[in-house]
Amino acid sequence: MVEIFPLKSADAAYSKISGMLSTLGDPFTRIISPKEYQSFRIGSDGNLQGVGLFISVEPRTGHLVVLSCVEDSPAARAGIHEGDELIEINGERLDGIDSEAAALKLRGRAGTPVTVKVHSGKDVGRESGTREVNIPRGYIKLSPISRTIIPHRTPDGHLTKTGYVKLSAFSQTAAADMANTIHELESEGAHSYILDLRNNPGGLVKAGLDVAQIWLDGDETFVNAVDREGHTLPINMVDGHAITHDPLVVLVNEGSASASEILAGALHDNGRAILVGHKTFGKGKIQSVTELHDGSALFVTVAKYLSPALHDIDQVGITPDVQCTTDMLSSPKESLLKNKSSVSSLEADSCIMVAEHELDVQESKGTAS
């Protein structure tokens, strides 16, 4: 390259290498600068200054889309939603810009503004079209887990407790935090569980494996890796010890990507959980990451993931067992909900309602242990 291209700067070298990699037709195979690579690694410790967006390249279109917003973040307060397409940042078009470079433009010192042009698709209660939003950056704390107990009355009138756990990202602490959370919910009397992976953009796949071993026993297949020659290699758990065998429902949606999809597929295909929600994002690539001598990094897609039952994930996604609609709820359940004087936001969530219904079905079949 040095002989062919009279490169005068690192940026020129990155640009030439990016051009070469683009011929592979894979938007996730890329080179990123030292600053972008440092930014990429921030998610592991969970602290940053920015607007609170998780973004990714949509593989079918190459567009940058919002996977999720951190709750109560500057972006969420500005009305940006999952599924929105990013078009410009501070007047600069994002054509051909990867997610790390775009994220770097969104980050900055708390209190400084950033202007984002977004396109919103048609959605219930929202207007479609392009708009420009001025967002003040702030301190973003990425806490991977939130939890609560949801009181639940079964069809036969018994009052039980459902443990609700939302996992927002697969950070280095996700598995340890999950284990502590399940132990706490068990001690508080939870008899069933809802694991919410909606709008979880993924993260460390190793963290997903560690989380799976909290819910599954033994050496079950976690995921399958398929190389470019078509060879399939199962990746198994190592001596999994489930903390609980109580009934489990996993919630997914269009913002559930990468490690979220892998975990959902593992729990589903191994018979541990029912999936409720909407079809997932469809990002199932395996990448090698090589840090170069100047601090930049080369990301190369080397294989793809299949679920334990050999269902393709990449550019396909995972279709849940049950869609989020209250139409299938039984009349007694609907009556109970309508008669509540005070219903929390979780209890009013249609996916939570459907999940509770599915937990009732599991328990009626004697699946709880």
CSV table of C-alpha atoms in Angstrom, one decimal:
chain,number,residue,atom,x,y,z
A,1,MET,CA,0.0,0.0,0.0
A,2,VAL,CA,2.8,2.4,0.8
A,3,GLU,CA,4.3,1.8,-2.7
A,4,ILE,CA,1.0,2.1,-4.5
A,5,PHE,CA,-0.6,5.0,-2.6
A,6,PRO,CA,1.5,8.1,-1.6
A,7,LEU,CA,-0.3,8.4,1.7
A,8,LYS,CA,0.5,11.5,3.7
A,9,SER,CA,-1.6,10.9,6.8
A,10,ALA,CA,-3.2,8.2,8.9
A,11,ASP,CA,-6.7,9.4,7.8
A,12,ALA,CA,-5.7,8.9,4.2
A,13,ALA,CA,-4.5,5.4,5.0
A,14,TYR,CA,-7.8,4.6,6.8
A,15,SER,CA,-9.8,5.9,3.9
A,16,LYS,CA,-7.9,3.7,1.4
A,17,ILE,CA,-8.2,0.7,3.6
A,18,SER,CA,-12.0,1.4,4.1
A,19,GLY,CA,-12.3,1.5,0.3
A,20,MET,CA,-10.7,-1.8,-0.1
A,21,LEU,CA,-12.8,-3.4,2.6
A,22,SER,CA,-16.0,-2.0,1.1
A,23,THR,CA,-15.5,-4.3,-1.9
A,24,LEU,CA,-16.3,-7.2,0.4
A,25,GLY,CA,-20.0,-6.1,0.6
A,26,ASP,CA,-20.1,-6.4,4.4
A,27,PRO,CA,-20.8,-3.1,6.2
A,28,PHE,CA,-19.5,-4.6,9.5
A,29,THR,CA,-16.0,-5.4,8.1
A,30,ARG,CA,-14.2,-2.1,8.6
A,31,ILE,CA,-11.2,-0.2,10.0
A,32,ILE,CA,-11.7,2.4,12.7
A,33,SER,CA,-9.3,5.0,14.0
A,34,PRO,CA,-7.7,4.9,17.5
A,35,LYS,CA,-10.2,7.5,18.8
A,36,GLU,CA,-13.1,5.5,17.4
A,37,TYR,CA,-11.8,2.3,18.8
A,38,GLN,CA,-11.4,3.9,22.2
A,39,SER,CA,-15.0,5.1,21.9
A,40,PHE,CA,-16.1,1.6,20.9
A,41,ARG,CA,-14.7,0.1,24.1
A,42,ILE,CA,-16.5,2.6,26.4
A,43,GLY,CA,-19.6,0.5,26.6
A,44,SER,CA,-17.7,-2.1,28.8
A,45,ASP,CA,-17.4,0.2,31.8
A,46,GLY,CA,-20.8,1.9,31.3
A,47,ASN,CA,-19.9,5.6,31.6
A,48,LEU,CA,-19.9,8.2,28.9
A,49,GLN,CA,-20.9,11.8,28.0
A,50,GLY,CA,-23.2,12.0,25.0
A,51,VAL,CA,-26.9,11.8,24.0
A,52,GLY,CA,-27.7,8.2,25.0
A,53,LEU,CA,-28.3,6.4,21.7
A,54,PHE,CA,-27.5,2.9,20.6
A,55,ILE,CA,-27.1,2.9,16.8
A,56,SER,CA,-26.1,0.4,14.2
A,57,VAL,CA,-25.9,0.0,10.4
A,58,GLU,CA,-29.0,-1.7,9.0
A,59,PRO,CA,-27.4,-4.4,6.8
A,60,ARG,CA,-30.0,-4.4,4.1
A,61,THR,CA,-29.9,-0.7,3.5
A,62,GLY,CA,-26.6,0.5,4.9
A,63,HIS,CA,-28.4,3.2,6.8
A,64,LEU,CA,-27.7,4.2,10.4
A,65,VAL,CA,-30.7,3.4,12.6
A,66,VAL,CA,-31.4,3.8,16.3
A,67,LEU,CA,-31.6,0.5,18.1
A,68,SER,CA,-32.6,2.1,21.4
A,69,CYS,CA,-32.4,5.1,23.6
A,70,VAL,CA,-31.1,5.1,27.2
A,71,GLU,CA,-34.1,5.8,29.4
A,72,ASP,CA,-34.4,9.5,30.4
A,73,SER,CA,-31.4,10.3,28.3
A,74,PRO,CA,-31.1,13.6,26.3
A,75,ALA,CA,-32.0,11.7,23.1
A,76,ALA,CA,-35.1,10.2,24.7
A,77,ARG,CA,-36.2,13.5,26.1
A,78,ALA,CA,-35.7,15.0,22.6
A,79,GLY,CA,-38.2,12.5,21.2
A,80,ILE,CA,-35.9,10.2,19.3
A,81,HIS,CA,-37.1,6.6,19.1
A,82,GLU,CA,-35.9,3.2,18.1
A,83,GLY,CA,-36.1,2.7,14.4
A,84,ASP,CA,-35.4,6.3,13.6
A,85,GLU,CA,-32.8,6.7,10.8
A,86,LEU,CA,-29.9,9.2,11.4
A,87,ILE,CA,-29.3,11.3,8.3
A,88,GLU,CA,-27.0,14.2,9.5
A,89,ILE,CA,-25.0,15.1,12.6
A,90,ASN,CA,-24.2,18.8,12.9
A,91,GLY,CA,-25.0,19.3,9.2
A,92,GLU,CA,-22.7,16.5,8.1
A,93,ARG,CA,-24.3,13.8,6.0
A,94,LEU,CA,-23.8,10.2,7.3
A,95,ASP,CA,-23.7,8.4,4.0
A,96,GLY,CA,-21.0,5.7,4.3
A,97,ILE,CA,-20.3,6.5,7.9
A,98,ASP,CA,-20.1,3.5,10.3
A,99,SER,CA,-21.7,3.3,13.7
A,100,GLU,CA,-18.5,4.0,15.7
A,101,ALA,CA,-17.7,7.1,13.7
A,102,ALA,CA,-21.3,8.4,14.1
A,103,ALA,CA,-21.3,7.6,17.8
A,104,LEU,CA,-18.1,9.5,18.2
A,105,LYS,CA,-19.7,12.6,16.6
A,106,LEU,CA,-22.7,12.3,19.1
A,107,ARG,CA,-20.4,12.1,22.1
A,108,GLY,CA,-18.9,15.2,23.7
A,109,ARG,CA,-18.6,17.2,26.8
A,110,ALA,CA,-21.8,17.3,28.9
A,111,GLY,CA,-23.7,20.6,28.3
A,112,THR,CA,-22.5,21.0,24.7
A,113,PRO,CA,-25.2,20.8,22.0
A,114,VAL,CA,-25.4,18.5,18.9
A,115,THR,CA,-27.8,18.8,16.1
A,116,VAL,CA,-29.2,15.6,14.6
A,117,LYS,CA,-31.4,15.2,11.5
A,118,VAL,CA,-33.5,12.1,11.8
A,119,HIS,CA,-36.1,10.4,9.6
A,120,SER,CA,-39.0,8.7,11.4
A,121,GLY,CA,-41.0,5.9,9.9
A,122,LYS,CA,-44.7,5.5,10.3
A,123,ASP,CA,-45.6,4.3,13.8
A,124,VAL,CA,-48.6,4.5,16.0
A,125,GLY,CA,-49.1,7.9,17.5
A,126,ARG,CA,-46.1,9.4,15.6
A,127,GLU,CA,-45.7,11.5,12.5
A,128,SER,CA,-43.5,10.2,9.7
A,129,GLY,CA,-40.9,12.5,8.0
A,130,THR,CA,-37.6,14.2,8.5
A,131,ARG,CA,-36.9,16.6,11.3
A,132,GLU,CA,-33.9,18.3,12.9
A,133,VAL,CA,-33.4,18.0,16.6
A,134,ASN,CA,-31.0,20.0,18.8
A,135,ILE,CA,-29.8,17.9,21.8
A,136,PRO,CA,-27.8,19.0,24.8
A,137,ARG,CA,-25.2,16.3,25.7
A,138,GLY,CA,-25.2,14.9,29.2
A,139,TYR,CA,-23.7,12.3,31.5
A,140,ILE,CA,-24.9,8.8,30.5
A,141,LYS,CA,-24.9,6.0,33.0
A,142,LEU,CA,-25.4,2.6,31.3
A,143,SER,CA,-26.7,0.4,34.0
A,144,PRO,CA,-27.3,-3.0,32.4
A,145,ILE,CA,-30.0,-4.3,34.7
A,146,SER,CA,-33.2,-3.0,36.2
A,147,ARG,CA,-35.7,-5.2,38.1
A,148,THR,CA,-38.9,-5.3,40.1
A,149,ILE,CA,-41.6,-7.6,41.4
A,150,ILE,CA,-44.9,-7.5,39.5
A,151,PRO,CA,-47.8,-8.8,41.6
A,152,HIS,CA,-49.8,-11.2,39.5
A,153,ARG,CA,-53.2,-12.9,40.1
A,154,THR,CA,-53.5,-16.3,38.3
A,155,PRO,CA,-56.7,-17.4,36.6
A,156,ASP,CA,-57.7,-19.5,39.7
A,157,GLY,CA,-57.4,-16.4,41.9
A,158,HIS,CA,-54.1,-17.0,43.6
A,159,LEU,CA,-51.8,-13.9,44.1
A,160,THR,CA,-48.2,-14.6,43.0
A,161,LYS,CA,-45.1,-12.7,42.3
A,162,THR,CA,-43.4,-12.4,38.9
A,163,GLY,CA,-39.8,-11.3,38.8
A,164,TYR,CA,-39.2,-8.7,36.0
A,165,VAL,CA,-35.6,-8.2,34.8
A,166,LYS,CA,-34.7,-5.8,32.0
A,167,LEU,CA,-31.2,-6.3,30.5
A,168,SER,CA,-30.3,-3.3,28.5
A,169,ALA,CA,-26.7,-4.3,27.3
A,170,PHE,CA,-24.2,-7.1,27.6
A,171,SER,CA,-21.4,-5.4,29.5
A,172,GLN,CA,-18.6,-7.1,31.4
A,173,THR,CA,-20.7,-7.0,34.6
A,174,ALA,CA,-24.0,-8.2,33.0
A,175,ALA,CA,-23.8,-11.8,34.2
A,176,ALA,CA,-22.7,-11.0,37.8
A,177,ASP,CA,-25.4,-8.4,38.0
A,178,MET,CA,-28.0,-10.8,36.6
A,179,ALA,CA,-27.0,-13.5,39.1
A,180,ASN,CA,-27.3,-11.1,42.0
A,181,THR,CA,-30.7,-9.9,40.7
A,182,ILE,CA,-32.1,-13.4,40.4
A,183,HIS,CA,-31.0,-14.3,43.9
A,184,GLU,CA,-32.7,-11.1,45.2
A,185,LEU,CA,-35.9,-11.9,43.4
A,186,GLU,CA,-35.9,-15.5,44.6
A,187,SER,CA,-35.5,-14.3,48.2
A,188,GLU,CA,-38.5,-11.9,47.6
A,189,GLY,CA,-40.7,-14.8,46.6
A,190,ALA,CA,-40.8,-14.7,42.8
A,191,HIS,CA,-42.4,-17.7,41.3
A,192,SER,CA,-42.0,-16.9,37.6
A,193,TYR,CA,-39.8,-14.5,35.5
A,194,ILE,CA,-39.9,-12.1,32.6
A,195,LEU,CA,-36.6,-11.3,31.0
A,196,ASP,CA,-36.9,-8.2,28.9
A,197,LEU,CA,-34.4,-7.9,26.0
A,198,ARG,CA,-36.3,-5.4,24.1
A,199,ASN,CA,-34.1,-2.6,22.6
A,200,ASN,CA,-31.0,-4.4,23.8
A,201,PRO,CA,-28.4,-3.8,21.0
A,202,GLY,CA,-26.1,-6.6,22.2
A,203,GLY,CA,-22.5,-6.2,23.3
A,204,LEU,CA,-20.1,-8.9,24.5
A,205,VAL,CA,-21.2,-12.3,23.3
A,206,LYS,CA,-19.2,-13.9,26.1
A,207,ALA,CA,-21.4,-12.0,28.5
A,208,GLY,CA,-24.4,-13.6,26.8
A,209,LEU,CA,-23.0,-17.0,27.3
A,210,ASP,CA,-22.4,-16.3,31.0
A,211,VAL,CA,-26.0,-15.0,31.4
A,212,ALA,CA,-27.4,-18.1,29.7
A,213,GLN,CA,-25.6,-20.3,32.3
A,214,ILE,CA,-27.7,-18.5,35.0
A,215,TRP,CA,-30.8,-19.9,33.3
A,216,LEU,CA,-29.7,-23.2,31.9
A,217,ASP,CA,-28.1,-26.3,33.3
A,218,GLY,CA,-25.4,-28.5,32.0
A,219,ASP,CA,-23.5,-28.2,28.7
A,220,GLU,CA,-26.4,-27.3,26.3
A,221,THR,CA,-25.5,-25.6,23.0
A,222,PHE,CA,-25.5,-21.9,23.4
A,223,VAL,CA,-25.1,-21.0,19.7
A,224,ASN,CA,-23.6,-22.5,16.5
A,225,ALA,CA,-20.9,-20.8,14.5
A,226,VAL,CA,-20.8,-21.3,10.7
A,227,ASP,CA,-17.6,-20.3,8.8
A,228,ARG,CA,-17.4,-19.3,5.1
A,229,GLU,CA,-16.8,-22.9,4.1
A,230,GLY,CA,-20.1,-23.9,5.7
A,231,HIS,CA,-18.6,-25.8,8.6
A,232,THR,CA,-20.7,-25.7,11.7
A,233,LEU,CA,-19.2,-25.5,15.2
A,234,PRO,CA,-21.4,-25.7,18.2
A,235,ILE,CA,-20.5,-23.4,21.1
A,236,ASN,CA,-21.6,-25.1,24.3
A,237,MET,CA,-22.1,-23.9,27.8
A,238,VAL,CA,-19.6,-25.0,30.4
A,239,ASP,CA,-21.2,-26.6,33.4
A,240,GLY,CA,-24.3,-24.3,33.5
A,241,HIS,CA,-26.1,-24.1,36.9
A,242,ALA,CA,-29.5,-22.5,36.7
A,243,ILE,CA,-30.3,-20.4,39.7
A,244,THR,CA,-34.0,-21.0,39.1
A,245,HIS,CA,-36.2,-23.4,37.1
A,246,ASP,CA,-39.3,-21.3,37.4
A,247,PRO,CA,-41.3,-20.5,34.2
A,248,LEU,CA,-39.6,-17.9,32.0
A,249,VAL,CA,-40.8,-15.6,29.2
A,250,VAL,CA,-38.3,-13.6,27.2
A,251,LEU,CA,-39.4,-10.3,25.6
A,252,VAL,CA,-37.8,-9.3,22.2
A,253,ASN,CA,-38.5,-6.7,19.5
A,254,GLU,CA,-36.9,-5.0,16.5
A,255,GLY,CA,-34.3,-3.4,18.7
A,256,SER,CA,-33.0,-6.7,20.1
A,257,ALA,CA,-29.8,-7.4,18.2
A,258,SER,CA,-26.6,-9.5,18.3
A,259,ALA,CA,-26.0,-11.0,21.7
A,260,SER,CA,-29.7,-10.4,22.6
A,261,GLU,CA,-30.8,-12.5,19.7
A,262,ILE,CA,-28.2,-15.2,20.5
A,263,LEU,CA,-29.4,-15.4,24.2
A,264,ALA,CA,-33.1,-15.4,23.2
A,265,GLY,CA,-32.4,-18.2,20.7
A,266,ALA,CA,-30.5,-20.3,23.3
A,267,LEU,CA,-33.2,-20.0,25.9
A,268,HIS,CA,-35.9,-20.8,23.4
A,269,ASP,CA,-34.3,-23.6,21.5
A,270,ASN,CA,-33.2,-25.4,24.7
A,271,GLY,CA,-36.8,-25.3,25.9
A,272,ARG,CA,-36.2,-22.9,28.8
A,273,ALA,CA,-38.3,-19.9,27.6
A,274,ILE,CA,-41.2,-18.8,25.5
A,275,LEU,CA,-40.5,-15.8,23.3
A,276,VAL,CA,-43.0,-12.9,23.2
A,277,GLY,CA,-42.8,-9.7,21.2
A,278,HIS,CA,-41.8,-8.8,17.7
A,279,LYS,CA,-39.2,-10.1,15.2
A,280,THR,CA,-35.7,-9.2,16.2
A,281,PHE,CA,-33.1,-7.1,14.3
A,282,GLY,CA,-31.1,-9.8,12.6
A,283,LYS,CA,-27.5,-9.2,13.4
A,284,GLY,CA,-25.7,-12.6,13.8
A,285,LYS,CA,-22.1,-12.0,12.6
A,286,ILE,CA,-18.9,-13.2,14.3
A,287,GLN,CA,-16.0,-10.8,14.0
A,288,SER,CA,-12.3,-10.9,14.7
A,289,VAL,CA,-11.0,-7.6,16.1
A,290,THR,CA,-7.3,-6.8,15.6
A,291,GLU,CA,-5.9,-3.8,17.3
A,292,LEU,CA,-3.2,-2.3,15.1
A,293,HIS,CA,0.1,-0.7,16.2
A,294,ASP,CA,-1.2,2.8,16.1
A,295,GLY,CA,-4.3,2.1,18.2
A,296,SER,CA,-6.7,1.7,15.3
A,297,ALA,CA,-8.6,-1.6,14.9
A,298,LEU,CA,-9.6,-3.9,12.1
A,299,PHE,CA,-13.0,-5.6,12.4
A,300,VAL,CA,-13.4,-8.6,10.0
A,301,THR,CA,-16.5,-10.8,9.7
A,302,VAL,CA,-15.3,-14.4,9.8
A,303,ALA,CA,-18.4,-16.4,10.4
A,304,LYS,CA,-22.1,-16.1,11.4
A,305,TYR,CA,-24.3,-17.4,14.2
A,306,LEU,CA,-27.1,-20.0,14.0
A,307,SER,CA,-29.4,-20.7,17.0
A,308,PRO,CA,-29.0,-24.1,18.8
A,309,ALA,CA,-31.8,-25.4,16.5
A,310,LEU,CA,-29.8,-24.2,13.5
A,311,HIS,CA,-32.1,-21.2,12.7
A,312,ASP,CA,-30.3,-18.4,10.9
A,313,ILE,CA,-30.1,-15.1,12.8
A,314,ASP,CA,-28.1,-12.8,10.5
A,315,GLN,CA,-30.3,-10.6,8.3
A,316,VAL,CA,-33.2,-12.9,9.3
A,317,GLY,CA,-33.9,-12.3,13.0
A,318,ILE,CA,-35.8,-14.4,15.4
A,319,THR,CA,-39.6,-14.6,15.2
A,320,PRO,CA,-41.2,-14.9,18.7
A,321,ASP,CA,-43.7,-17.6,19.6
A,322,VAL,CA,-46.3,-15.0,20.5
A,323,GLN,CA,-46.8,-11.5,19.2
A,324,CYS,CA,-47.5,-8.6,21.6
A,325,THR,CA,-51.3,-8.2,21.3
A,326,THR,CA,-53.9,-8.3,24.1
A,327,ASP,CA,-56.4,-10.0,21.8
A,328,MET,CA,-55.5,-13.5,23.1
A,329,LEU,CA,-55.9,-12.5,26.8
A,330,SER,CA,-58.7,-14.3,28.6
A,331,SER,CA,-61.8,-12.4,29.8
A,332,PRO,CA,-61.0,-12.8,33.5
A,333,LYS,CA,-57.6,-11.4,32.9
A,334,GLU,CA,-58.9,-8.4,31.0
A,335,SER,CA,-61.5,-7.7,33.6
A,336,LEU,CA,-58.8,-7.8,36.3
A,337,LEU,CA,-56.7,-5.3,34.5
A,338,LYS,CA,-59.7,-3.0,33.7
A,339,ASN,CA,-60.7,-2.9,37.4
A,340,LYS,CA,-57.4,-1.9,38.8
A,341,SER,CA,-57.5,1.6,40.3
A,342,SER,CA,-53.8,2.1,39.7
A,343,VAL,CA,-51.8,0.3,37.0
A,344,SER,CA,-48.1,0.8,36.7
A,345,SER,CA,-46.5,1.4,33.4
A,346,LEU,CA,-45.2,-2.2,33.4
A,347,GLU,CA,-48.6,-3.7,34.1
A,348,ALA,CA,-50.1,-1.6,31.4
A,349,ASP,CA,-47.5,-2.8,28.8
A,350,SER,CA,-49.3,-5.1,26.4
A,351,CYS,CA,-46.2,-7.4,26.1
A,352,ILE,CA,-46.0,-7.8,29.9
A,353,MET,CA,-49.7,-8.7,29.9
A,354,VAL,CA,-49.1,-11.3,27.2
A,355,ALA,CA,-46.0,-12.6,29.0
A,356,GLU,CA,-48.0,-13.1,32.2
A,357,HIS,CA,-50.7,-15.0,30.2
A,358,GLU,CA,-48.0,-17.3,28.8
A,359,LEU,CA,-46.6,-17.8,32.3
A,360,ASP,CA,-50.1,-18.9,33.4
A,361,VAL,CA,-50.2,-21.3,30.5
A,362,GLN,CA,-46.8,-22.8,31.5
A,363,GLU,CA,-47.8,-23.2,35.1
A,364,SER,CA,-51.2,-24.8,34.1
A,365,LYS,CA,-49.2,-27.4,32.2
A,366,GLY,CA,-47.0,-28.1,35.2
A,367,THR,CA,-43.8,-26.7,33.8
A,368,ALA,CA,-42.8,-25.0,37.0
A,369,SER,CA,-40.4,-26.9,39.3
